Coordinates of C-alpha atoms and ligand atoms in Angstrom, one line a residue:
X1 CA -121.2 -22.7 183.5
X2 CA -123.4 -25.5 182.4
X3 CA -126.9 -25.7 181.7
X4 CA -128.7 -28.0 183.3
X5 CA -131.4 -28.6 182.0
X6 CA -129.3 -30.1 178.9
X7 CA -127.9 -33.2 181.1
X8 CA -128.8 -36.7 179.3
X9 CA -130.6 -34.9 176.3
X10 CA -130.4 -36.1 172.4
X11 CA -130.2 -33.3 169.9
X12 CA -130.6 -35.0 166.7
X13 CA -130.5 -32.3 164.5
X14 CA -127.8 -30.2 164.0
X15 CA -126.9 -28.3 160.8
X16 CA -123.2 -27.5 162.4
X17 CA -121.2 -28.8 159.1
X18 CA -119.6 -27.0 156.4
X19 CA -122.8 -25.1 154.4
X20 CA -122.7 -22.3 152.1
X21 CA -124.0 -20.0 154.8
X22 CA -122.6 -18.7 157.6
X23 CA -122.9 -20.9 160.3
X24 CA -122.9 -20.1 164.2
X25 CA -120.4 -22.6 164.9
X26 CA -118.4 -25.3 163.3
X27 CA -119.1 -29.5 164.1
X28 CA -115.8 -29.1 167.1
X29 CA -117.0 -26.9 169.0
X30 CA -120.9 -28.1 168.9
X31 CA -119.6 -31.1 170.4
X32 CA -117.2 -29.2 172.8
X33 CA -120.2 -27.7 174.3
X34 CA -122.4 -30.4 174.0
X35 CA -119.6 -33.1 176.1
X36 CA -119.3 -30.0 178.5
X37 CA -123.5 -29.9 179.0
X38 CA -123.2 -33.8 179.2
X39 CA -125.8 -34.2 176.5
X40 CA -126.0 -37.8 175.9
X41 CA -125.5 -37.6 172.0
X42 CA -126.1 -35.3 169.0
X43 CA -126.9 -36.1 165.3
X44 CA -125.3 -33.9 162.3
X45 CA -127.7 -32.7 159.9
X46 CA -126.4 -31.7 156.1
X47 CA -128.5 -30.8 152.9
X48 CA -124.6 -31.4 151.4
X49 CA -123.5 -34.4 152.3
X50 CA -123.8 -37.3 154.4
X51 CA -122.5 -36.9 157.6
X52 CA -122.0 -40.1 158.9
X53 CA -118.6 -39.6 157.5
X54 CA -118.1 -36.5 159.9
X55 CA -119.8 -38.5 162.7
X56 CA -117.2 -41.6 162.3
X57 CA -113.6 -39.0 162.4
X58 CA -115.1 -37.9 165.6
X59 CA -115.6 -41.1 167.0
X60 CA -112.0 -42.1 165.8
X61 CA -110.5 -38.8 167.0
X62 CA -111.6 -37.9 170.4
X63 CA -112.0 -42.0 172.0
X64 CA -112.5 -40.4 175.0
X65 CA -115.6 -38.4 174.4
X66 CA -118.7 -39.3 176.0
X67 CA -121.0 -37.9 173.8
X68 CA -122.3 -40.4 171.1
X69 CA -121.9 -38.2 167.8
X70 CA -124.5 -39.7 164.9
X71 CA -125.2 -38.9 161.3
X72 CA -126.7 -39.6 158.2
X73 CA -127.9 -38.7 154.4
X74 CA -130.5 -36.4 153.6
X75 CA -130.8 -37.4 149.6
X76 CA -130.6 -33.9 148.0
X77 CA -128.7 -33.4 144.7
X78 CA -125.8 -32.3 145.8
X79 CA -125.3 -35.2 148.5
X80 CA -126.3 -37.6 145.4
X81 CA -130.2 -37.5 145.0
X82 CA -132.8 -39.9 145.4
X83 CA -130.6 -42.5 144.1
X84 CA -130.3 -46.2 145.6
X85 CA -126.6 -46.6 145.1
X86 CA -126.1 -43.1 147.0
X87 CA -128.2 -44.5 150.2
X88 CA -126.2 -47.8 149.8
X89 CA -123.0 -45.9 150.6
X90 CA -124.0 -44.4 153.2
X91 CA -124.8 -46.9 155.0
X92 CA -121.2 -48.3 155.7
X93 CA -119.7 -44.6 155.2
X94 CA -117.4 -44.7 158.2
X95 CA -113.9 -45.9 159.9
X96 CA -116.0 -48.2 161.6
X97 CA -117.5 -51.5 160.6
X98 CA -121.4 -51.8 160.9
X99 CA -121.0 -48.2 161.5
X100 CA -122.9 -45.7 159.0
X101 CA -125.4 -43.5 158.2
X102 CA -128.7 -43.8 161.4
X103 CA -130.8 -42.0 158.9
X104 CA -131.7 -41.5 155.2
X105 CA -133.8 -38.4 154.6
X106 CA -136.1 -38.1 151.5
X107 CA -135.3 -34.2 150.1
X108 CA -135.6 -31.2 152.1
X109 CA -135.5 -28.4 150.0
X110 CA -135.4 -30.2 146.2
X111 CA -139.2 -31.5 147.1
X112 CA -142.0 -30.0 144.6
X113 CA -143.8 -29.4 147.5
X114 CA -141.2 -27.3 148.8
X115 CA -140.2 -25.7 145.4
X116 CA -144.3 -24.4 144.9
X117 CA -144.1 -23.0 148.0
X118 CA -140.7 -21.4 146.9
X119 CA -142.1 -20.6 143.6
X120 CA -139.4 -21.9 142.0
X121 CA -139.4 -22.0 138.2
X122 CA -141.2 -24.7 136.5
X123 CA -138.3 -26.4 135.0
X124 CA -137.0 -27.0 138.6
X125 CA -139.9 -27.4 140.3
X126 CA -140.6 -30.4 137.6
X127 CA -137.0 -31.8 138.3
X128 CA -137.8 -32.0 141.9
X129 CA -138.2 -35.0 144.2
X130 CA -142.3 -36.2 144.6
X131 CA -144.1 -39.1 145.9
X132 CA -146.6 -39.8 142.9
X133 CA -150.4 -40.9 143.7
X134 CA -149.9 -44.2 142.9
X135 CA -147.3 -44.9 145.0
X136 CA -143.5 -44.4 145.2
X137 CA -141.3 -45.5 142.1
X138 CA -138.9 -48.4 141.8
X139 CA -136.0 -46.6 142.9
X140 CA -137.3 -44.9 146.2
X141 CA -138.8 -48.4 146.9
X142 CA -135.4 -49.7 147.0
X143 CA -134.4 -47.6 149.3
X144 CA -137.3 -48.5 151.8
X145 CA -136.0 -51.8 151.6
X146 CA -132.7 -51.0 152.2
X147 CA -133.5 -48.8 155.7
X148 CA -135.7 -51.8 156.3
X149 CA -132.9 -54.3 156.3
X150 CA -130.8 -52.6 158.2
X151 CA -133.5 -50.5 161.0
X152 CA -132.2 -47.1 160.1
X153 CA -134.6 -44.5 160.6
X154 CA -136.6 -43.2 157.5
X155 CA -137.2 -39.5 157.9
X156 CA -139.6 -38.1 155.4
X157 CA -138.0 -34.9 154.5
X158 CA -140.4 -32.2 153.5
X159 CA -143.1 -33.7 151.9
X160 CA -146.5 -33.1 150.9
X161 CA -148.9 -34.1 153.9
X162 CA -150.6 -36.6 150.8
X163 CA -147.0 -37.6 149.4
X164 CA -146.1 -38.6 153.7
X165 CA -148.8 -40.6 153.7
X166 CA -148.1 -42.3 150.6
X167 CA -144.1 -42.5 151.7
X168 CA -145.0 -43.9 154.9
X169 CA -147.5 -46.6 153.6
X170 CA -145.2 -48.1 151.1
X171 CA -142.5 -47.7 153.6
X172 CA -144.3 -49.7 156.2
X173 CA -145.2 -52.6 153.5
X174 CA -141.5 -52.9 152.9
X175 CA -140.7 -53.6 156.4
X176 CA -139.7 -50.0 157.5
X177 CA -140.1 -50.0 161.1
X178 CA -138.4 -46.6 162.5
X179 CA -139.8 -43.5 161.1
X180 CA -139.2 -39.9 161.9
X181 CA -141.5 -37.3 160.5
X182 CA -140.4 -33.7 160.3
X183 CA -143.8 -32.3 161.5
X184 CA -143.5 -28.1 162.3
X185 CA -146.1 -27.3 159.4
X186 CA -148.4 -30.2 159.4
X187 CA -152.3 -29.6 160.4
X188 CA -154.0 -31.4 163.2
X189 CA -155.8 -33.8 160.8
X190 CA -152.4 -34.8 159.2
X191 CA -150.7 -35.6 162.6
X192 CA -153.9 -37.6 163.7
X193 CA -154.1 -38.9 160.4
X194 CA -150.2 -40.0 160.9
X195 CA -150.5 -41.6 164.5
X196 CA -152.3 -44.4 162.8
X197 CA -148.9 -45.8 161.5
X198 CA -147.0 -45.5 164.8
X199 CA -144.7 -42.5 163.7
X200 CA -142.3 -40.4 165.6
X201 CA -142.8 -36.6 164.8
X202 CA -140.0 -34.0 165.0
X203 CA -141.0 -30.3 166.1
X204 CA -137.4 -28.1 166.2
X205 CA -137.2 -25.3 167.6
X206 CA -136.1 -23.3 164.2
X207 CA -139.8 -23.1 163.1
X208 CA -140.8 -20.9 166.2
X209 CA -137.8 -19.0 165.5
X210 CA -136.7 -15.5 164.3
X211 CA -135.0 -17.6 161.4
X212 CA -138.7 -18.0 159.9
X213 CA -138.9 -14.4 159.4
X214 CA -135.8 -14.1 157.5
X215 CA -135.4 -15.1 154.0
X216 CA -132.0 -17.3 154.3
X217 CA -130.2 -19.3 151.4
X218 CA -131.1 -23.0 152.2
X219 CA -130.0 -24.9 149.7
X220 CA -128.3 -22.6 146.5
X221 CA -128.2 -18.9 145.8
X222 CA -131.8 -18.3 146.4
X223 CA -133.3 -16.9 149.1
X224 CA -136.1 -18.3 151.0
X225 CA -138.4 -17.8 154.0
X226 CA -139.3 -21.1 155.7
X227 CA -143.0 -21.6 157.0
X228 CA -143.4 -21.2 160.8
X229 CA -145.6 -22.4 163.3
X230 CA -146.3 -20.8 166.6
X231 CA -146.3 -21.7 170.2
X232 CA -150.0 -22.0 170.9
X233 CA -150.3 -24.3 167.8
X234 CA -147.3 -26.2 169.0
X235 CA -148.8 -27.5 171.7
X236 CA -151.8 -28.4 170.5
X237 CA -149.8 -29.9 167.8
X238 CA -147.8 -32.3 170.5
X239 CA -150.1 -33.0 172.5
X240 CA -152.4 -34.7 169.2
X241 CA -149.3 -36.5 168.6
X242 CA -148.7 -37.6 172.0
X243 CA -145.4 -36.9 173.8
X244 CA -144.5 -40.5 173.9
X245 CA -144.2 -40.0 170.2
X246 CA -142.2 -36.2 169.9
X247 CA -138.9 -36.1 169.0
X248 CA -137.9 -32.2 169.9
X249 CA -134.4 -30.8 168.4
X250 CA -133.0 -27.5 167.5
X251 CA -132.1 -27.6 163.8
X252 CA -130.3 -25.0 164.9
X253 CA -126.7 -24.1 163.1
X254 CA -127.4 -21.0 160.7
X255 CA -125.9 -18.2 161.8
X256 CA -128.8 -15.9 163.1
X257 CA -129.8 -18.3 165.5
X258 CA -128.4 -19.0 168.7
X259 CA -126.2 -21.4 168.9
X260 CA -127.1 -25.0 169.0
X261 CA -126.9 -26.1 172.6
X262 CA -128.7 -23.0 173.6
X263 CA -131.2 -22.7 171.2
X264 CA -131.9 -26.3 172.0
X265 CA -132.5 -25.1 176.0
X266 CA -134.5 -22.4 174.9
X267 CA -136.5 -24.6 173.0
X268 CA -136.9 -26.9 176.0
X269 CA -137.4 -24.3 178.3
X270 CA -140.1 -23.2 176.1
X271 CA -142.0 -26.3 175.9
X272 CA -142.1 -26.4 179.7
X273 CA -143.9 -22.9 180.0
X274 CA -146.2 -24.7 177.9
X275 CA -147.2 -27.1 180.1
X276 CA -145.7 -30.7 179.6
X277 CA -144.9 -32.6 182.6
X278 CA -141.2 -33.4 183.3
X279 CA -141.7 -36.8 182.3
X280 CA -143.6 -36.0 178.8
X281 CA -140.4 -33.8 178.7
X282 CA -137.6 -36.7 179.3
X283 CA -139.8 -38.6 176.1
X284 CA -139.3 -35.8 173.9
X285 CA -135.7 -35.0 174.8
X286 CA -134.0 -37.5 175.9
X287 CA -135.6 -41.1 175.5
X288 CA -137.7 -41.5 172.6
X289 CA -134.7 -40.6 169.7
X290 CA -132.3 -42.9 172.1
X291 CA -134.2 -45.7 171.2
X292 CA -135.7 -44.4 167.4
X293 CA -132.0 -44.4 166.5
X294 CA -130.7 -46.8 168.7
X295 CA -128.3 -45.2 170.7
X296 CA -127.9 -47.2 173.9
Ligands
ZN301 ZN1 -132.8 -28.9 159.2

């Protein structure tokens, strides 16, 4: 049986690689499912490694798939930092040429921001990824420029709301034109405040999930609960931003969640009970990432 409701849709974020967690389901079998749904494409998401790498031996493997299988680097320590050279790679990382990473990610989990919330100890909390005041250093600059030159989508990571702001400023004076802004715990005067630099803002279906109330391992041995939002919220939350600008996805992948195809239609299925017309709908699931990570 297929569901539906999935036909045509982009799910760009999937954490369905290799993690040192269990997992509901491995990258083969996400894309079984998501060929057999005929979801138009899916991006890998890994706080381990880049996964354009994993994106490209599909490709070369399976030339008859549909499905257009994307990845990218989220620039945490263990997939090489904040580090120019480490983005560089990534961007030809394939069997493919002009094929690569779609995205490079500012930190996730090894943010300060993140690691106060996590009270983390100061020593790591002070070796921790942070956009200062006065702007972005040399090195992070250098990576704006390089997703400039070649339109990749910047995604902010998990950032201050201030230190997005700041990210996205620079970003945009360096020529960054694609940006994607992980938005589940931002206020309403941060997403109006981020509209004004013609954003795209993710809400996944994780952060009105069960997996909020459950401290998980995210990124090492440590245990963590991740802020949620709720429903209500949500949409009031969407509908500041705008549908024409909402990217949904599932980040769905860890084990206690469903897995990813479903969650993803329980997320969807969710937004309709919420109100948004079908065409507000088709923006958030199936046209606006097509085009933020140009997948035509
Ligand atoms: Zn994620």
């Amino acid at each position: 049986m297929t569901i539906k409701i999935l036909e045509g849709t982009i799910d760009n974020h999937i954490h369905c690689c290799p993690h040192i967690n269990k997992r509901s389901t491995d990258i083969f079998e996400v894309i079984k499912k998501a060929e057999q749904n005929r979801m138009y494409a899916i991006g890998l998401m890994d706080n381990f490694s880049n996964t354009s790498g994993y994106a490209s031996l599909v490709k070369k493997s399976f030339p008859k798939l549909k499905l257009k299988v994307f990845g990218g680097l989220i620039m945490e320590p263990p997939s090489g930092g904040v580090n120019f050279e480490n983005a560089k790679i990534a961007l030809n990382y394939s069997y493919f040429n002009n094929d690569g990473a779609k995205f490079i990610s500012f930190p996730t989990h090894h943010t300060r921001h993140i690691a106060k919330l996590e009270k983390r100890k100061k020593n790591y909390i002070k070796n921790c990824f942070y956009v200062p005041d006065k702007g972005p250093t040399l090195e992070t600059i250098k990576i704006l420029k390089l997703i400039a030159q070649k339109n990749i989508v910047l995604n902010t990571g998990h950032l201050s709301a201030r230190e997005t702001i700041n990210l996205i400023k620079c970003a945009k004076k360096n020529g960054v034109k694609k940006i994607l802004v992980p938005s589940n715990t931002f206020n309403l005067n941060t997403i109006t405040e981020l509209k004004k630099y013609n954003v795209k803002f993710e809400f996944s279906y994780f952060f009105i999930s069960k997996a909020t109330d459950i401290p998980l391992t995210h990124v090492d041995g440590e245990k963590h609960k991740i802020q949620g939002t709720n429903e209500k919220l949500l949409k009031i939350l969407i509908k500041t931003a705008g549908p024409k600008n909402v990217i949904l996805s599932s980040d769905c992948g860890v084990s206690i969640l469903p897995k990813p195809h479903i969650g993803f239609s329980k997320f969807i299925n969710h937004i309709q009970k919420l109100g948004f017309s079908k065409k507000e709908i088709e923006y958030m699931i199936k046209i606006n990432s097509k085009e933020l990570f140009n997948l035509k």
